Coordinates of N, CA and C in Angstrom, one line a residue:
M41 N 48.2 173.2 138.9 CA 49.0 173.6 140.0 C 47.7 173.8 140.9
V42 N 47.8 174.6 142.2 CA 47.0 174.2 143.2 C 46.2 176.0 143.2
S43 N 45.2 175.4 143.1 CA 44.8 176.9 143.5 C 43.9 176.8 144.9
V44 N 44.5 179.2 145.5 CA 44.4 178.8 147.0 C 43.0 179.9 146.5
S45 N 42.6 179.6 147.5 CA 41.1 180.8 147.5 C 41.3 182.1 148.8
I46 N 40.2 182.7 148.9 CA 40.6 184.0 150.0 C 39.9 182.5 152.0
A47 N 38.9 181.7 151.4 CA 38.9 181.7 152.5 C 39.7 180.1 152.9
G48 N 40.6 179.6 152.0 CA 41.4 178.7 151.8 C 42.4 179.5 152.8
L49 N 42.9 180.3 152.8 CA 43.8 181.3 153.2 C 43.9 182.0 154.6
F50 N 42.5 181.8 155.2 CA 42.2 182.6 155.9 C 42.1 181.7 157.0
L51 N 41.6 180.3 156.8 CA 41.2 179.4 157.5 C 42.5 178.8 157.7
G52 N 43.6 178.6 156.8 CA 45.1 177.9 157.4 C 45.6 179.1 158.2
L53 N 45.4 180.5 158.4 CA 45.8 181.6 159.5 C 44.8 181.4 160.5
M54 N 44.0 181.3 161.0 CA 43.1 180.7 161.7 C 43.4 179.4 162.5
R55 N 43.8 178.5 161.9 CA 44.8 177.4 162.7 C 46.2 177.9 163.1
L56 N 47.1 178.4 162.4 CA 48.1 178.7 162.9 C 47.7 180.3 164.2
V57 N 46.4 180.3 164.5 CA 46.9 180.9 165.9 C 46.1 180.4 166.6
L58 N 45.2 179.3 166.5 CA 44.6 178.6 167.0 C 46.0 177.8 167.7
F59 N 46.8 176.9 166.9 CA 47.9 176.4 167.2 C 49.1 177.4 168.0
G60 N 49.0 178.4 168.0 CA 49.4 179.7 168.8 C 49.2 179.7 169.7
L61 N 48.0 180.0 169.9 CA 47.0 180.1 171.8 C 47.2 179.2 172.2
S62 N 47.3 177.6 171.7 CA 47.3 176.1 172.5 C 48.8 176.6 173.0
L63 N 49.5 176.2 172.3 CA 50.7 177.0 172.8 C 51.0 177.7 174.0
G64 N 50.6 178.9 174.1 CA 50.6 179.8 174.7 C 49.8 179.6 176.0
L65 N 48.7 179.1 176.0 CA 48.3 178.3 177.4 C 49.0 177.3 178.0
T66 N 49.7 176.5 177.0 CA 50.7 175.5 177.6 C 51.9 176.3 178.2
V67 N 52.5 177.3 177.5 CA 53.7 177.8 178.0 C 53.0 178.4 179.3
I68 N 52.3 179.3 179.3 CA 51.8 179.6 180.9 C 51.6 179.0 181.7
S69 N 50.7 177.5 182.0 CA 50.9 176.4 182.4 C 51.5 176.1 183.2
F70 N 52.8 176.0 182.5 CA 54.0 175.7 182.2 C 54.9 176.6 183.4
Q71 N 55.0 177.6 183.5 CA 55.3 178.7 184.2 C 54.2 178.6 185.5
A72 N 53.5 177.9 185.4 CA 52.7 178.5 186.6 C 52.5 177.1 187.6
Y73 N 53.0 176.2 186.5 CA 53.5 175.1 187.9 C 54.9 175.3 188.2
R74 N 56.0 176.1 187.8 CA 56.9 175.0 187.9 C 56.9 177.1 189.1
K75 N 56.2 177.6 188.8 CA 56.5 179.1 190.1 C 56.0 177.8 191.5
N76 N 54.7 177.3 191.4 CA 54.0 177.2 192.3 C 53.8 175.5 192.6
G77 N 54.2 175.0 192.0 CA 54.8 173.2 191.5 C 53.6 172.5 192.6
S78 N 51.9 172.9 192.2 CA 51.2 172.0 193.0 C 51.2 170.9 191.8
E79 N 50.5 170.0 192.5 CA 49.8 169.0 191.7 C 48.7 168.9 190.6
R80 N 48.0 170.1 191.2 CA 46.9 170.4 190.0 C 47.4 171.3 188.8
L81 N 47.7 172.3 188.8 CA 49.0 172.6 188.4 C 49.8 172.3 187.0
Q82 N 50.5 170.8 187.4 CA 50.9 169.8 186.2 C 49.9 169.2 185.8
Y83 N 48.7 168.6 186.4 CA 47.7 168.2 185.5 C 48.1 169.1 184.5
A84 N 47.2 170.4 184.8 CA 47.0 171.5 183.8 C 47.6 171.4 183.0
F85 N 49.3 171.6 183.3 CA 50.3 171.6 182.2 C 50.1 170.5 181.1
V86 N 50.2 169.5 181.9 CA 50.6 168.1 180.4 C 49.1 168.4 179.6
G87 N 47.8 168.1 180.4 CA 46.2 168.1 179.9 C 47.1 169.5 178.5
F88 N 47.5 170.7 178.9 CA 47.8 171.6 177.7 C 48.4 171.2 176.5
A89 N 49.7 170.8 177.2 CA 50.5 170.0 176.1 C 49.9 168.7 175.1
F90 N 48.8 168.0 176.2 CA 48.1 167.1 174.9 C 47.1 167.9 173.9
I91 N 46.4 168.7 174.2 CA 46.1 169.3 173.6 C 46.5 170.3 172.4
S92 N 47.8 170.8 172.6 CA 48.4 171.6 171.5 C 49.0 170.1 170.8
M93 N 49.7 169.1 170.8 CA 49.4 168.2 170.2 C 48.5 167.6 169.0
G94 N 46.9 167.6 170.0 CA 46.5 167.4 169.2 C 45.8 168.1 167.6
V95 N 45.7 169.5 168.3 CA 46.0 170.2 167.6 C 46.9 170.6 166.6
A96 N 48.0 170.4 167.1 CA 49.2 170.2 165.4 C 48.9 169.2 164.8
V97 N 48.4 167.1 165.3 CA 47.9 166.3 164.4 C 47.2 167.0 163.5
T98 N 46.1 167.9 164.0 CA 45.0 168.1 163.5 C 45.0 168.9 162.5
N99 N 45.7 169.7 162.3 CA 46.4 170.9 161.5 C 47.3 169.5 160.7
L100 N 48.2 168.7 160.6 CA 48.4 167.6 159.8 C 47.8 167.0 159.2
N101 N 46.7 166.3 159.4 CA 45.7 166.0 159.0 C 45.2 166.1 157.8
T102 N 45.0 167.4 158.3 CA 44.1 168.4 157.3 C 45.1 169.2 156.2
Q103 N 46.2 169.3 156.2 CA 47.2 169.4 155.4 C 47.3 167.9 154.3
L104 N 47.2 166.8 155.4 CA 47.7 165.8 154.3 C 46.1 165.2 153.1
L105 N 45.0 165.6 153.4 CA 44.2 165.4 153.1 C 43.5 166.5 152.1
V106 N 43.9 168.2 152.3 CA 43.7 168.8 151.3 C 44.9 168.2 150.3
A107 N 46.0 168.3 150.5 CA 47.0 168.0 149.3 C 46.7 166.8 148.8
G108 N 45.7 165.6 149.2 CA 46.1 164.5 148.2 C 47.0 163.7 149.0
G109 N 47.6 163.5 150.0 CA 48.4 162.6 150.4 C 48.0 161.5 151.0
V110 N 46.7 161.3 151.6 CA 46.2 160.1 151.7 C 44.9 159.9 151.5
E111 N 44.1 159.1 151.5 CA 42.8 158.6 150.9 C 41.7 158.8 152.1
P112 N 40.2 159.7 151.6 CA 39.7 160.1 153.4 C 39.5 158.5 153.9
G113 N 39.5 157.6 153.0 CA 39.2 156.1 153.8 C 40.6 155.5 154.2
G114 N 40.2 154.7 155.0 CA 41.3 153.1 155.2 C 42.2 153.8 156.3
S115 N 43.5 154.1 155.3 CA 44.8 154.1 156.0 C 44.8 155.8 156.6
F116 N 43.9 156.5 156.4 CA 43.1 157.9 157.6 C 42.6 157.9 158.3
L117 N 42.3 156.7 158.7 CA 41.2 156.5 160.3 C 42.6 156.2 161.1
W118 N 43.7 156.3 160.1 CA 44.8 155.7 162.0 C 45.0 157.2 161.6
F119 N 45.6 158.1 161.3 CA 45.8 159.3 161.0 C 44.4 160.0 162.5
Q120 N 43.4 159.8 162.1 CA 41.9 160.2 163.2 C 42.3 159.6 164.5
I121 N 42.7 159.0 164.5 CA 42.6 158.0 165.9 C 44.1 158.4 166.3
A122 N 45.5 159.1 165.8 CA 45.9 159.7 166.5 C 46.1 161.3 166.8
E123 N 45.1 161.2 166.1 CA 44.2 163.1 166.1 C 43.4 163.1 167.7
T124 N 42.6 162.1 167.9 CA 41.5 162.1 168.5 C 42.3 161.7 169.9
V125 N 43.4 160.9 170.1 CA 44.1 160.4 171.8 C 44.7 161.6 172.4
P126 N 45.0 162.6 171.8 CA 46.0 163.2 172.3 C 44.8 164.4 173.1
F127 N 43.5 164.3 172.5 CA 42.8 166.1 172.6 C 42.2 164.8 174.1
S128 N 41.8 163.3 174.3 CA 41.3 162.7 174.6 C 42.1 163.0 175.8
V129 N 43.2 163.0 176.0 CA 44.8 162.7 177.6 C 44.3 163.9 177.7
G130 N 44.1 165.6 177.3 CA 44.7 166.5 177.4 C 43.5 166.8 178.2
F131 N 42.3 167.1 177.5 CA 41.3 166.9 178.6 C 40.9 166.0 179.9
A132 N 41.4 164.9 179.5 CA 41.1 164.1 181.1 C 42.0 165.0 182.2
M133 N 43.3 165.5 181.4 CA 43.8 165.7 182.7 C 43.6 167.3 183.4
I134 N 42.8 167.4 182.2 CA 42.5 169.1 182.5 C 41.4 168.7 183.4
Y135 N 40.7 167.9 183.1 CA 39.2 167.5 183.9 C 40.1 167.2 185.4
L136 N 40.9 166.3 185.6 CA 41.7 166.0 187.4 C 42.1 167.3 187.3
S137 N 42.8 167.8 187.1 CA 43.2 169.2 187.4 C 42.1 170.0 188.3
L138 N 40.9 170.1 187.6 CA 39.9 171.2 188.3 C 39.4 169.5 189.2
Y139 N 38.8 168.6 188.8 CA 38.2 167.7 190.0 C 38.8 167.7 191.7
R140 N 40.3 167.8 191.5 CA 41.6 167.6 192.6 C 41.2 168.3 193.6

């Protein structure tokens, strides 16, 4: 039987809130891009979309690790790489949107 603590439940709830906020930013940036159509807003939308993907993969990785679905070393490294790439692309796109 799995034991769940109050802190674990709170952390799970906060991760859901974080994912909801990231999706909200993605939707708002998409709406702004559709309304205005500028290249800067397009980069911002793509950036927020990749950051949302990174948040989702981070949550998935944490659940796999906690549930014991993967070992912390070895193959989990590939999951961590898959987690880092969307964040890197997302922040690079936001950087481009602000730089241009």
